[in-house]
Structures are given as C-alpha cells and as structure tokens.
CSV table of C-alpha atoms in Angstrom, one decimal:
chain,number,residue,atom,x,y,z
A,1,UNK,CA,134.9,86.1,168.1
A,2,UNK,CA,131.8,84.7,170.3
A,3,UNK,CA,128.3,84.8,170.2
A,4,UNK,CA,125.7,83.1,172.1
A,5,UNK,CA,124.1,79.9,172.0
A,6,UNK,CA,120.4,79.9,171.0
A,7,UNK,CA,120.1,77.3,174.0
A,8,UNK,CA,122.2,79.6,176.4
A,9,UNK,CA,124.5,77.7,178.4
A,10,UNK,CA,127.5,77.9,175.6
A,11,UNK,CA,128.5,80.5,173.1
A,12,UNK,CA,129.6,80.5,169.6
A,13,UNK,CA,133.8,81.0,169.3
A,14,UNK,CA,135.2,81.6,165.7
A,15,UNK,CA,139.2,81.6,165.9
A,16,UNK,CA,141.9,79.6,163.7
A,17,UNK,CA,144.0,76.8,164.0
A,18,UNK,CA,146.5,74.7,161.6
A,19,UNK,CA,145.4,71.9,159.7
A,20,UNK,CA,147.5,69.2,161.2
A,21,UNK,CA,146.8,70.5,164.9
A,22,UNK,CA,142.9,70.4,164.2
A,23,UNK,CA,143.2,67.0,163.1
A,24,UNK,CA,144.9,65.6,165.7
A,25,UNK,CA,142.4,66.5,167.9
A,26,UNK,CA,139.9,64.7,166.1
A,27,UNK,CA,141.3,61.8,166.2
A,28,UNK,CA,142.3,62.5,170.2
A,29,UNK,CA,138.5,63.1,171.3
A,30,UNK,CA,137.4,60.7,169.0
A,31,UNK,CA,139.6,57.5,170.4
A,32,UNK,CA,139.1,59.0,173.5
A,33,UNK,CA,135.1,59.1,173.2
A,34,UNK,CA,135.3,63.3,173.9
A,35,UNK,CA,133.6,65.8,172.6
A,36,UNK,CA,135.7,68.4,170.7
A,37,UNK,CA,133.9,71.5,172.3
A,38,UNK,CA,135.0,69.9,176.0
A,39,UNK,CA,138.8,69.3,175.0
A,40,UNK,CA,138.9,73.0,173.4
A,41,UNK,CA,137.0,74.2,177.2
A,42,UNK,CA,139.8,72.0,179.1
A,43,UNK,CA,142.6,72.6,177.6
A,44,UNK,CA,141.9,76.9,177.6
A,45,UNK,CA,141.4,76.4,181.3
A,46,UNK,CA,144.8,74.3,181.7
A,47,UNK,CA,146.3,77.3,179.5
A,48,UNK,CA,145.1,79.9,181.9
A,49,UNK,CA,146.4,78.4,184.6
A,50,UNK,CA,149.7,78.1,183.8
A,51,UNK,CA,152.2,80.5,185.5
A,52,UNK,CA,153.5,81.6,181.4
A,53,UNK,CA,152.3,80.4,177.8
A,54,UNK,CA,154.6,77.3,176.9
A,55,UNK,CA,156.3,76.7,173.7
A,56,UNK,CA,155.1,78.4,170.9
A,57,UNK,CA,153.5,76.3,168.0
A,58,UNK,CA,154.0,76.5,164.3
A,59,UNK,CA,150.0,78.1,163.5
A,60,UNK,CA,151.4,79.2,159.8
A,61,UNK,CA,148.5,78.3,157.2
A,62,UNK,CA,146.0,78.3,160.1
A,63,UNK,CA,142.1,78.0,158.8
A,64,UNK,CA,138.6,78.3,160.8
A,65,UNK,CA,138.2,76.9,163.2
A,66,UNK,CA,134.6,76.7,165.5
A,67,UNK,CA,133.3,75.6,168.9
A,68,UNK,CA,131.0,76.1,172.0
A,69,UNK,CA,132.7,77.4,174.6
A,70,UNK,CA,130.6,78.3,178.7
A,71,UNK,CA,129.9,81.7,178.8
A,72,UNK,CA,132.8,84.3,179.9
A,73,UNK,CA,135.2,81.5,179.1
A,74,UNK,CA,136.3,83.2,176.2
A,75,UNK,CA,136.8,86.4,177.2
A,76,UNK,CA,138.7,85.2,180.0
A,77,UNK,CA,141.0,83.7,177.5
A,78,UNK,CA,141.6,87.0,175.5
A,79,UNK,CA,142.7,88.8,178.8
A,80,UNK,CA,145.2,86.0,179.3
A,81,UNK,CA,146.7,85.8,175.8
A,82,UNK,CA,147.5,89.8,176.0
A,83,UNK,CA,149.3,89.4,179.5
A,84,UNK,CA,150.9,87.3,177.5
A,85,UNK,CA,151.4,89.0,174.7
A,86,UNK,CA,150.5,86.1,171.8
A,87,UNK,CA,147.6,86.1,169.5
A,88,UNK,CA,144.6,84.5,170.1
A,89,UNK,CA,145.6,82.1,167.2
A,90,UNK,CA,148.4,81.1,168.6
A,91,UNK,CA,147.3,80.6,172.1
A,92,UNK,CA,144.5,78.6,171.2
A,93,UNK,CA,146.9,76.3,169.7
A,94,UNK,CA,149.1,75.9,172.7
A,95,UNK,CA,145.6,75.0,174.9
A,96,UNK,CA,144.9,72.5,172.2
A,97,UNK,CA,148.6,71.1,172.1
A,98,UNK,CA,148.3,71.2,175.9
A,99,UNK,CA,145.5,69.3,176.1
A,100,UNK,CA,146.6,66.9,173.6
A,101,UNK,CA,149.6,66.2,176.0
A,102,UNK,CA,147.9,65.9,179.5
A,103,UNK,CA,145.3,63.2,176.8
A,104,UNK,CA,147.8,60.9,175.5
A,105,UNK,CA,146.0,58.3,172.7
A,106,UNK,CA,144.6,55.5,174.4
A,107,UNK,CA,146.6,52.1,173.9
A,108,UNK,CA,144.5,49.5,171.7
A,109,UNK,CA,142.1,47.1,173.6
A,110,UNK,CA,143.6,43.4,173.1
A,111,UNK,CA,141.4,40.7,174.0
A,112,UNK,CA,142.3,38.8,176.7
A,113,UNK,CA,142.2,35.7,174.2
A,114,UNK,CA,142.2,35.7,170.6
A,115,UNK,CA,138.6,36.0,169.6
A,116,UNK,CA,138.0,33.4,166.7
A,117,UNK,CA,134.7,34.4,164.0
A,118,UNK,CA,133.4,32.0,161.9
A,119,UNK,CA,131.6,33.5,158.7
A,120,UNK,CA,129.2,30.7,157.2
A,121,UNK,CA,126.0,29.5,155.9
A,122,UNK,CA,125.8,26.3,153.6
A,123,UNK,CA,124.5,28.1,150.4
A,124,UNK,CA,127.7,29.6,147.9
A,125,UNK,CA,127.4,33.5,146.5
A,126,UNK,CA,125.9,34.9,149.6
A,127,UNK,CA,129.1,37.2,149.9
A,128,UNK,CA,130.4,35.4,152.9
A,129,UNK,CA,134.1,36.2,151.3
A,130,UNK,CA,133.7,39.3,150.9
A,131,UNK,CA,132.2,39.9,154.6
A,132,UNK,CA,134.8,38.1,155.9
A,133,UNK,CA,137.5,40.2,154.3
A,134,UNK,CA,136.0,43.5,155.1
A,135,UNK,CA,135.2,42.5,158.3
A,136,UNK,CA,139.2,41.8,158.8
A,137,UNK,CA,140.4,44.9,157.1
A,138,UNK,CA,138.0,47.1,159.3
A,139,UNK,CA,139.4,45.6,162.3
A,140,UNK,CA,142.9,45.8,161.4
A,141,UNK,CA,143.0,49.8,159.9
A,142,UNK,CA,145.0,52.3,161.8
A,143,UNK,CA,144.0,53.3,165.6
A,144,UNK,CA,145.2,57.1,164.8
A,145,UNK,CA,143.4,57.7,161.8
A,146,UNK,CA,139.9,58.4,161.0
A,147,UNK,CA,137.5,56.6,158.7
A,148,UNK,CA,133.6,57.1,157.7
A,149,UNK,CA,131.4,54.8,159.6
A,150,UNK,CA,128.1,54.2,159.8
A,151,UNK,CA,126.9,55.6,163.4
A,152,UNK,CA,123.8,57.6,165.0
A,153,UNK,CA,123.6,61.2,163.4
A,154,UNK,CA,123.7,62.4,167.3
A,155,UNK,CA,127.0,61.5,167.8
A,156,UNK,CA,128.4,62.2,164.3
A,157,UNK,CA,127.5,65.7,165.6
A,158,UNK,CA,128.9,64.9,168.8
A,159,UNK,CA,132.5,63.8,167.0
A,160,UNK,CA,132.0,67.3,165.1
A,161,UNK,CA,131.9,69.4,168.1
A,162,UNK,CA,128.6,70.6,166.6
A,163,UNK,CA,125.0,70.8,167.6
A,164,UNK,CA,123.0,67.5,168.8
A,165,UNK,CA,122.0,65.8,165.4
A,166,UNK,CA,117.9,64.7,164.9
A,167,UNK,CA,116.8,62.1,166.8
A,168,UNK,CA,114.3,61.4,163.6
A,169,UNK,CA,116.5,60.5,161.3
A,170,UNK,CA,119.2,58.6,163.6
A,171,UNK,CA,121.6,57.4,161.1
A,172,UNK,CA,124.9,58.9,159.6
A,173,UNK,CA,128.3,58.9,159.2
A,174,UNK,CA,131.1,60.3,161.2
A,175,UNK,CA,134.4,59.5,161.2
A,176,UNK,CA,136.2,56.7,164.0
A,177,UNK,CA,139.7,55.9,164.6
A,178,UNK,CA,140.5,52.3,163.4
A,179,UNK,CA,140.5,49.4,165.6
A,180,UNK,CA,144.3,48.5,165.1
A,181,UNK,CA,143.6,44.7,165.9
A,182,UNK,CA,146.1,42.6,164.3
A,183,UNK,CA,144.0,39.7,162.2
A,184,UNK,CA,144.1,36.5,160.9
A,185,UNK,CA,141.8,35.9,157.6
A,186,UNK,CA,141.7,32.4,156.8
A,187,UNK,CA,140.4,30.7,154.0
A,188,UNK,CA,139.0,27.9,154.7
A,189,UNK,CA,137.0,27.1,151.7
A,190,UNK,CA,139.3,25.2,148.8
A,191,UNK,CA,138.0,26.9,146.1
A,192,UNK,CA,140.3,29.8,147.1
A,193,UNK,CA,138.2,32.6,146.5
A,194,UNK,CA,139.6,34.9,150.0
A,195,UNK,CA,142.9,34.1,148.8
A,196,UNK,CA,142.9,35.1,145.0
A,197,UNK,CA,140.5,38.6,145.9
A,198,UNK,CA,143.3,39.4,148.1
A,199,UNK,CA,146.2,38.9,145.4
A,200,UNK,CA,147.7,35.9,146.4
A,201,UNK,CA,148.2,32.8,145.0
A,202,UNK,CA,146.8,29.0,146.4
A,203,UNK,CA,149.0,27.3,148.2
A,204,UNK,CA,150.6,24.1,145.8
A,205,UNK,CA,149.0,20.7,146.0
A,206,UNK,CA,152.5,19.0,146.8
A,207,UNK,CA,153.4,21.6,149.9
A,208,UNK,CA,152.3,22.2,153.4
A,209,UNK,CA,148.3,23.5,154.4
A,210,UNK,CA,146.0,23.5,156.5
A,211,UNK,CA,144.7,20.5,155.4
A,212,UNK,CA,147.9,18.8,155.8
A,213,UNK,CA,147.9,20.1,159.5
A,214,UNK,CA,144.3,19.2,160.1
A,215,UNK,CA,144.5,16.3,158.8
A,216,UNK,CA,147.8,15.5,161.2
A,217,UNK,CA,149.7,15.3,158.0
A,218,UNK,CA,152.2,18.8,158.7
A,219,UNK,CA,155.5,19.4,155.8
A,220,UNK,CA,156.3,22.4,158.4
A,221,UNK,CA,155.4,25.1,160.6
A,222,UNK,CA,151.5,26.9,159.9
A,223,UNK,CA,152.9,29.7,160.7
A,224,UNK,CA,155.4,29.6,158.0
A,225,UNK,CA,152.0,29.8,155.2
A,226,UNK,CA,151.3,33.1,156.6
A,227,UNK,CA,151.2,35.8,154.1
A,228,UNK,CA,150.9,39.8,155.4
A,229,UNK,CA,148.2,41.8,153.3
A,230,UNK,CA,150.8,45.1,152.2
A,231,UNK,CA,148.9,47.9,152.2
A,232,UNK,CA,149.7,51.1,154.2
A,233,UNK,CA,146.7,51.4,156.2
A,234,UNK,CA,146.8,48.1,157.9
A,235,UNK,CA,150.1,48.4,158.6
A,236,UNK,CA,151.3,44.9,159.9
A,237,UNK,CA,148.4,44.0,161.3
A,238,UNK,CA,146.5,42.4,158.5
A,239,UNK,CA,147.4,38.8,157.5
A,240,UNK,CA,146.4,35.9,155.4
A,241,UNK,CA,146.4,32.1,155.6
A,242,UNK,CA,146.1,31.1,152.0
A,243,UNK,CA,143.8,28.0,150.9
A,244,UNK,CA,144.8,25.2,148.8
A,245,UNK,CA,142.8,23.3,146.4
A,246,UNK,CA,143.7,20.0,148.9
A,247,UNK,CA,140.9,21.1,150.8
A,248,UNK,CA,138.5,19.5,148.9
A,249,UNK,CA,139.7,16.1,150.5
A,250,UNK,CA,139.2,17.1,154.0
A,251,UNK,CA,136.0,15.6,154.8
A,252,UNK,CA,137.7,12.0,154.1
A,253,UNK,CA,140.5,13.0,155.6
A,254,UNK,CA,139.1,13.9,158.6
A,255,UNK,CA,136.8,10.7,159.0
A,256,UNK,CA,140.0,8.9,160.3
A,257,UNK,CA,141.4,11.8,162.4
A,258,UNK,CA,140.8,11.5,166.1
A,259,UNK,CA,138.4,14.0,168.2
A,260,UNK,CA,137.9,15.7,164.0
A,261,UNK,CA,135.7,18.2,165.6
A,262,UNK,CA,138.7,19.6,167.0
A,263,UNK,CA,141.2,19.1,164.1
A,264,UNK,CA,141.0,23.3,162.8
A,265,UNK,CA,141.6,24.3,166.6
A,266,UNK,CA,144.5,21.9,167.3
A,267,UNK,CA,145.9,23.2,163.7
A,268,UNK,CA,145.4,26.8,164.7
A,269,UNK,CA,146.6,26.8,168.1
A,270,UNK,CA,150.2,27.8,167.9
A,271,UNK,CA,149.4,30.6,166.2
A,272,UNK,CA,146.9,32.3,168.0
A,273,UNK,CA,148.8,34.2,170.6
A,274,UNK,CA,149.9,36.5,167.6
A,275,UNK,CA,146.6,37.6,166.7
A,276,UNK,CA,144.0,39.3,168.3
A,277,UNK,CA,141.1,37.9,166.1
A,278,UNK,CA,140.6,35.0,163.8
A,279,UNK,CA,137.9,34.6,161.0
A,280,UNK,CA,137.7,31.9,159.3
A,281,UNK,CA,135.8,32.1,155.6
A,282,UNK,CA,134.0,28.9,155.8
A,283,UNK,CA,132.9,26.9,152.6
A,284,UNK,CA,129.3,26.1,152.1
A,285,UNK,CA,129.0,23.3,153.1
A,286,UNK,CA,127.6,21.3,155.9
A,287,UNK,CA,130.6,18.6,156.1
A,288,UNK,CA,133.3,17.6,158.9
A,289,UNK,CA,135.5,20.5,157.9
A,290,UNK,CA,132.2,22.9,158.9
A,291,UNK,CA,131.6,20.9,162.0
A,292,UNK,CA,135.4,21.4,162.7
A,293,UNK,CA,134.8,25.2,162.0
A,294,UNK,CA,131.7,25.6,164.1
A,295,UNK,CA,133.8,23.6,167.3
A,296,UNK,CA,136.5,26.4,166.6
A,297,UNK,CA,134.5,29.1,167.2
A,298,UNK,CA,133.0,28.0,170.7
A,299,UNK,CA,133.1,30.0,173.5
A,300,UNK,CA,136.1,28.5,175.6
A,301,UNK,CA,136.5,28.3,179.5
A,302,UNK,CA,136.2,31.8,180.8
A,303,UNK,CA,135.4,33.2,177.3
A,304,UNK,CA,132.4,36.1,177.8
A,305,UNK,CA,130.0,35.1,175.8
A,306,UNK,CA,129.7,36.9,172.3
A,307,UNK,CA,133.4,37.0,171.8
A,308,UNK,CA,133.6,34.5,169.6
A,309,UNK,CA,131.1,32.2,167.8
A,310,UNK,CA,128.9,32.4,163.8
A,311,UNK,CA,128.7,35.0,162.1
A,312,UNK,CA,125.9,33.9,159.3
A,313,UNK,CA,126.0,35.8,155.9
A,314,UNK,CA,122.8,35.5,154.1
A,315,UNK,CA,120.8,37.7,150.9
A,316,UNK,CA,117.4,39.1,151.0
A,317,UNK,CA,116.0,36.3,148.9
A,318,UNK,CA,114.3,33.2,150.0
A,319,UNK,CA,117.0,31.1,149.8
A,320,UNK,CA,119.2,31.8,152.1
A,321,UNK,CA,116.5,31.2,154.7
A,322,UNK,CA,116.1,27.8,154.0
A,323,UNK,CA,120.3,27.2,153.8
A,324,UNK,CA,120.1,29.5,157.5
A,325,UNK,CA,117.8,26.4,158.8
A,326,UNK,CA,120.2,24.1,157.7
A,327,UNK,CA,123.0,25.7,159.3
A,328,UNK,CA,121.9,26.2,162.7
A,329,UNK,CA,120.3,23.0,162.7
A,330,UNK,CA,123.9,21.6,162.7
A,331,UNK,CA,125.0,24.0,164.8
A,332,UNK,CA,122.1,23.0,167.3
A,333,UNK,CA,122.8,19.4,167.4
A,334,UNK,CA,127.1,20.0,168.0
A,335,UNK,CA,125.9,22.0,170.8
A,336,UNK,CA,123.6,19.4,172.3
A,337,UNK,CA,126.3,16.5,170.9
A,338,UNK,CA,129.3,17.6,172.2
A,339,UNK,CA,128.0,20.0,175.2
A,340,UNK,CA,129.2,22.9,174.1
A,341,UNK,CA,128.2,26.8,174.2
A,342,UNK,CA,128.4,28.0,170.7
A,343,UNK,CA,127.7,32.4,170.0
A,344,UNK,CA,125.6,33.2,167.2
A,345,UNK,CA,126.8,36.9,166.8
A,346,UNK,CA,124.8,37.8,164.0
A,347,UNK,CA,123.4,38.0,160.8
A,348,UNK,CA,124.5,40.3,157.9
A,349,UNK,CA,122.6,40.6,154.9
A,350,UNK,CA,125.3,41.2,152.3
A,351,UNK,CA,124.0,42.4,148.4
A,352,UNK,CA,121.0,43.8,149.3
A,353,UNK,CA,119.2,46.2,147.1
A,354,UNK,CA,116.0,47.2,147.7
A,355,UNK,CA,114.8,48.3,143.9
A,356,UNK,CA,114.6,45.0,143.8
A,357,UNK,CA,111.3,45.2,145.1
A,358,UNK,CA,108.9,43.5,147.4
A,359,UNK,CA,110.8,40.1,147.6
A,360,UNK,CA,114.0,42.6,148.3
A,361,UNK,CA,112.5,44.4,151.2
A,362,UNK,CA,109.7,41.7,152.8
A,363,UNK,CA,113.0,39.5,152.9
A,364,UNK,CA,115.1,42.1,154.7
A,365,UNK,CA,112.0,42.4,157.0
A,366,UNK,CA,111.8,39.0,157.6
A,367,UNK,CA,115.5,38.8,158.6
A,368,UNK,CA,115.4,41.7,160.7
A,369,UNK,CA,112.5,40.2,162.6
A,370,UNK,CA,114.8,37.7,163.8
A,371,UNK,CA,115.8,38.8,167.4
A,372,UNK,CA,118.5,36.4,168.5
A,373,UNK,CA,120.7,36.3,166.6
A,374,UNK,CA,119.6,40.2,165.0
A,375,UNK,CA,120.6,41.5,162.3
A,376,UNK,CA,124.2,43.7,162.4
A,377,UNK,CA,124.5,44.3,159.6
A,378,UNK,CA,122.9,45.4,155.9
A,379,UNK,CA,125.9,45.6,152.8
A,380,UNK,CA,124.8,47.1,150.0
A,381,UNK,CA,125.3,45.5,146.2
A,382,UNK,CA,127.2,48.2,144.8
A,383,UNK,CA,130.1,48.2,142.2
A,384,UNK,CA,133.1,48.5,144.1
A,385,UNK,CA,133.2,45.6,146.0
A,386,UNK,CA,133.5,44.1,142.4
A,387,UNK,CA,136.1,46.2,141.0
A,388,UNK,CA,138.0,45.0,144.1
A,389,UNK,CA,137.7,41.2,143.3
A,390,UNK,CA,138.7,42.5,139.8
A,391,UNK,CA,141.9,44.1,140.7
A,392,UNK,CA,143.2,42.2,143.7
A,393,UNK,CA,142.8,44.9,146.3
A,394,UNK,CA,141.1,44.8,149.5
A,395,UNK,CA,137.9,46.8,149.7
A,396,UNK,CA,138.9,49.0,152.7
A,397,UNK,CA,142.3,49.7,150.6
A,398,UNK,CA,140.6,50.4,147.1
A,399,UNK,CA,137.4,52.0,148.2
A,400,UNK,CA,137.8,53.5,151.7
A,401,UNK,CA,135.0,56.2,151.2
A,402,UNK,CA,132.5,53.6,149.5
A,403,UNK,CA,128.9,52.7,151.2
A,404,UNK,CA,130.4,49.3,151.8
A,405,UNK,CA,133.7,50.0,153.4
A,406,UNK,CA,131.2,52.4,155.7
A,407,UNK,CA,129.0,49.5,156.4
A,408,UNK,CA,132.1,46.6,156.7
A,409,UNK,CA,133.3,49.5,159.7
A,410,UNK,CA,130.1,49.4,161.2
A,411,UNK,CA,129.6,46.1,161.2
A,412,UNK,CA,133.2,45.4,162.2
A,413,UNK,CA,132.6,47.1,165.5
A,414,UNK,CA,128.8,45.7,165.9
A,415,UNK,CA,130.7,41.9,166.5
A,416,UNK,CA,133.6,43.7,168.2
C-alpha cells in the first residue's frame, strides 16, 4: 500500500518483511552511513532489473514494515512482482536481500598506529575508572550489532528511515553498530580499582608487572599478564592488564631508571601491534609514573593530531577545577621540557546531577565554557554504574540500555 508524502517528492509504502531480514538492514545502512528508505529504493530498482526474481527467501512470520519510496516506484514494483508471479512480501524481501549483497558490511577502521588515551586528573573519585572502562568496552562491542547512543534526533530519524527529527530539540538516541576495536584497559593506578570492577584479581607482589617492566626489573613476557574480559559482546576484543599493589613503589623506582619519562612506553611497546587502542587508568597523582603516562600518550612522528593524548575526568564541583590546573600545569611544562606535542582530547564530566543545584549546573557551565579542550562528554550519577562495581561486571555488559552505557558510546566515538 502507498500514499503520498505531505512534502511530495516520496510516498508512504506499507508492506512486510521478516524480523531477521529487517534487522539486518539496520545494521547494513547504519555501518554503512545509509538511509533505510534509499537501500529499500535501490535495491527494488536492482530487483526490477533483473532478467527473473532470484532465490526465494524464507518471509514466514513477516511483520510491518514502512518506508518512503519516489513516486511511481512502487507501482512499478507491483507490475514486476506479478510478471513474476511472487507476492509483494516476498519480493520485497529478495530487493532487500539483493541489496544487502551488492552492500557487503564495511570492514572495521584500524588505526594506522595503535592510538594510546590517557584518562587522568590528580584528584581520586572523579570516576576516572569508570570512564576509562566504558570508554574501552564501547570501543570494543560488536561491529554488526546495534546499541543506543547518544546522537542528533535528525539522524536517529535518519537511521529509522523516518521523517527528519526537530532541529529544536537536537538530541536523542538511535541505535549504531559497535566500533569492534580490539582494546587494551590498563590499570595503572596500584590501588587496583579497573582491575577488581572488572572481576579480576591484582597481580601478586612476588610475580611479574608493570612495575617490574617499568622499572627494567621484567620475571617474563607483558604480554603473558594479559587477561581477556569474557563477555559475549566484546567478543575477543576486550582485554585487561591487571595492576599490582607494587605500584605504589614506582615513583622511587623510576628516579634511578634512565630516560623514566619514557619507562610506560618502552614497557608497552611490544604489545601494541595487537591492539588498536590503549587507555591507560592513570592514578591521581602528579608523580614520575604520571609524567611517564602523560610522555605515553604524545602524539608520535606522523601521528594526526587528536589520535592520542589526555583525556581529563573531572565532577561538576569546585574541586576538580583546581586539581584540572594542576594537571595541565604538568602537562604544560613536559611539553615545553622535553619538546613534545601532547593532545588534550577532552574533558568529561563524569557523576553529574543537576538536582544538585546551582553549584551542579554553574559548574557544568563553567566546564563547558572551556573551548580547547571542550567538553565530550556529560555521565550521569545513576545507580548502575554502581551495581556494576558491585557485581564485577562491566557496565556496557550489565547495563547496555542504561543512560550511562548511552553516554560511555557517545563519548567513545567523540575521542574516536
């Protein structure tokens, strides 16, 4: 059935298709950046111009299904579905499979080089943990599903196949296929906290760390500490490099190392060609080992700039203002020490909740007035990022639909 659009350059078609078919072109047009109403208008016109219909496809507990089609389109497709003596459900679904075909899914951007995020600021329970691991788990979920994030309401409509969304109220959610990045969380800070939310255990006192490696100390291989993070929608992409307590001697450890800024980077290197990004949950603290961190995440010799580099947590409260003046003040003089070029990608305010009132909402404000670095990102203190600490789950894993797993995607592909 078709009836026209109020706007008059498309009309209204109301037809059927199966379940599985009708999601697998969402997640088609989304990961290829098309709208759904284009696909359904190329792939009837590849259908019509094929000498016969093609295989038939299973269409059995079809439901409705709705697009915009050009005028006449439709029509034209009727006439050819009885030459060809199939229903209109079941032709439609051989254009859709058609198209599907001649659009195979796009294969996953890889950087070039493994992008490296450092998520600091110098003052503790800003949530800089917690950011870090969502941040990780949004990169790493499944390319050919879809997830809620965070986008304009325009193109949420767009992903829909539906009308054009209000421009006055820009923000909604529609649903994106996962990055599929494979990701390195490591936890950096020795009181452990990335590596017990996450279900595992520290690494022992008497074995092999980073430290150990850092410090030019090694038992083994770093790669050998590396835990993978088991849930189904990471797949294998998702891994862990577990803290140990030890790492509360690494600022004396690393006063006798040689060219310390650089100890984390020589540690990591032979590693990084199995990842395609590395955060690093930083402790708060303005020592060696954070000086070692912020070297880490420089931008390297033919790096683009805002590939890698700081990604500063702070609250809406005054004082993580005064602990953000104290870390970019160090960051500052490494640049101007060591000559380096050193990416501020952002600030996120993590637990904000704006019943809090005027120091709430004044301190967002104040935050977002920062231009460079801006603000790209606003979590929201809700319940569920707690009941994830509490049972050992990543957030993305236990909460998928929550407002912060919406918000850790959004941001995730802010920095990306």
């Amino acid at each position: 059935m078709a009836s026209p659009d109020s706007t008059g350059d498309r009309e209204k078609v109301v037809s059927k298709l199966p379940g599985w078919l009708r999601q697998d072109l969402k997640v088609r047009t989304a990961q290829l950046g098309v709208e759904i109403q284009t696909a359904v208008e190329q792939g009837i016109n590849d259908w019509c111009d094929l000498a016969s219909a093609p295989t038939a496809v299973d269409t059995s507990g079809a439901d409705p299904f709705s697009t915009w089609l050009p005028p006449g389109q439709w029509e034209l497709f009727r006439t050819t579905a009885a030459d060809r003596r199939v229903s209109l459900i079941q032709g439609l679904a051989q254009a859709v499979q058609l198209w599907l075909q001649k659009n195979p899914a796009p294969a996953v951007k890889r950087p070039e080089h493994p992008r490296r995020v450092i998520v600091c600021n110098q003052k503790g329970g800003v949530g800089k943990t917690a950011v870090a691991a969502g941040t990780g788990e949004a990169m790493a979920e499944d390319p050919n599903t879809l997830y809620p994030v965070r986008v304009s309401k325009h193109f949420a409509a767009l992903l829909e196949g539906q009308d054009h969304g209000s421009a006055a109220d820009p923000i909604g959610i529609g649903e994106l296929p996962g990055l599929g990045l494979r990701v390195l969380l490591v936890d950096f800070d020795p009181q452990c906290h990335l590596t017990q939310q996450l279900g595992h255990k520290p690494l022992p006192m008497d074995g092999d760390s980073l430290t150990k490696h850092m410090a030019g100390e090694p038992v083994g291989e770093l790669r050998d500490l590396i835990v993978p993070i088991e849930e189904d929608r990471f797949g294998d992409r998702l891994h862990l490099l577990p803290s140990c307590n030890d790492a509360f001697l690494l600022d004396v450890k690393l006063a006798g190392v040689r060219a310390r800024e650089a100890a984390l980077e020589r540690a990591l290197a032979p590693i990084e060609p199995l990842f395609d990004v590395i955060l690093v949950d930083c402790p708060p603290s303005l020592g060696l080992s954070m000086d070692a961190a912020v070297y880490y995440g420089r931008r390297r010799d033919n790096e683009p700039s805002g590939s890698s580099g700081a990604l500063t947590v702070v609250q809406a409260e005054d004082s993580s203002a005064d602990a953000y003046t104290l870390l970019t003040t160090q960051i500052e003089d490494l640049r101007h020490d060591l000559a380096i070029e050193i990416d501020y990608l952002g600030i996120v305010v993590n637990h904000y909740d704006a019943r809090r009132g005027f120091i709430a909402t004044s301190s967002l404000q104040a935050w977002m007035d920062i231009k460079d670095p801006r603000v790209v990102g606003v979590i929201g203190d809700l319940k569920e990022q707690k009941e994830a600490v509490r049972v050992k789950r990543p957030l993305l894993a236990y909460a998928p639909k929550s407002d912060q797993a919406v918000a850790m995607r959004a941001l995730a592909r802010e920095i990306s």
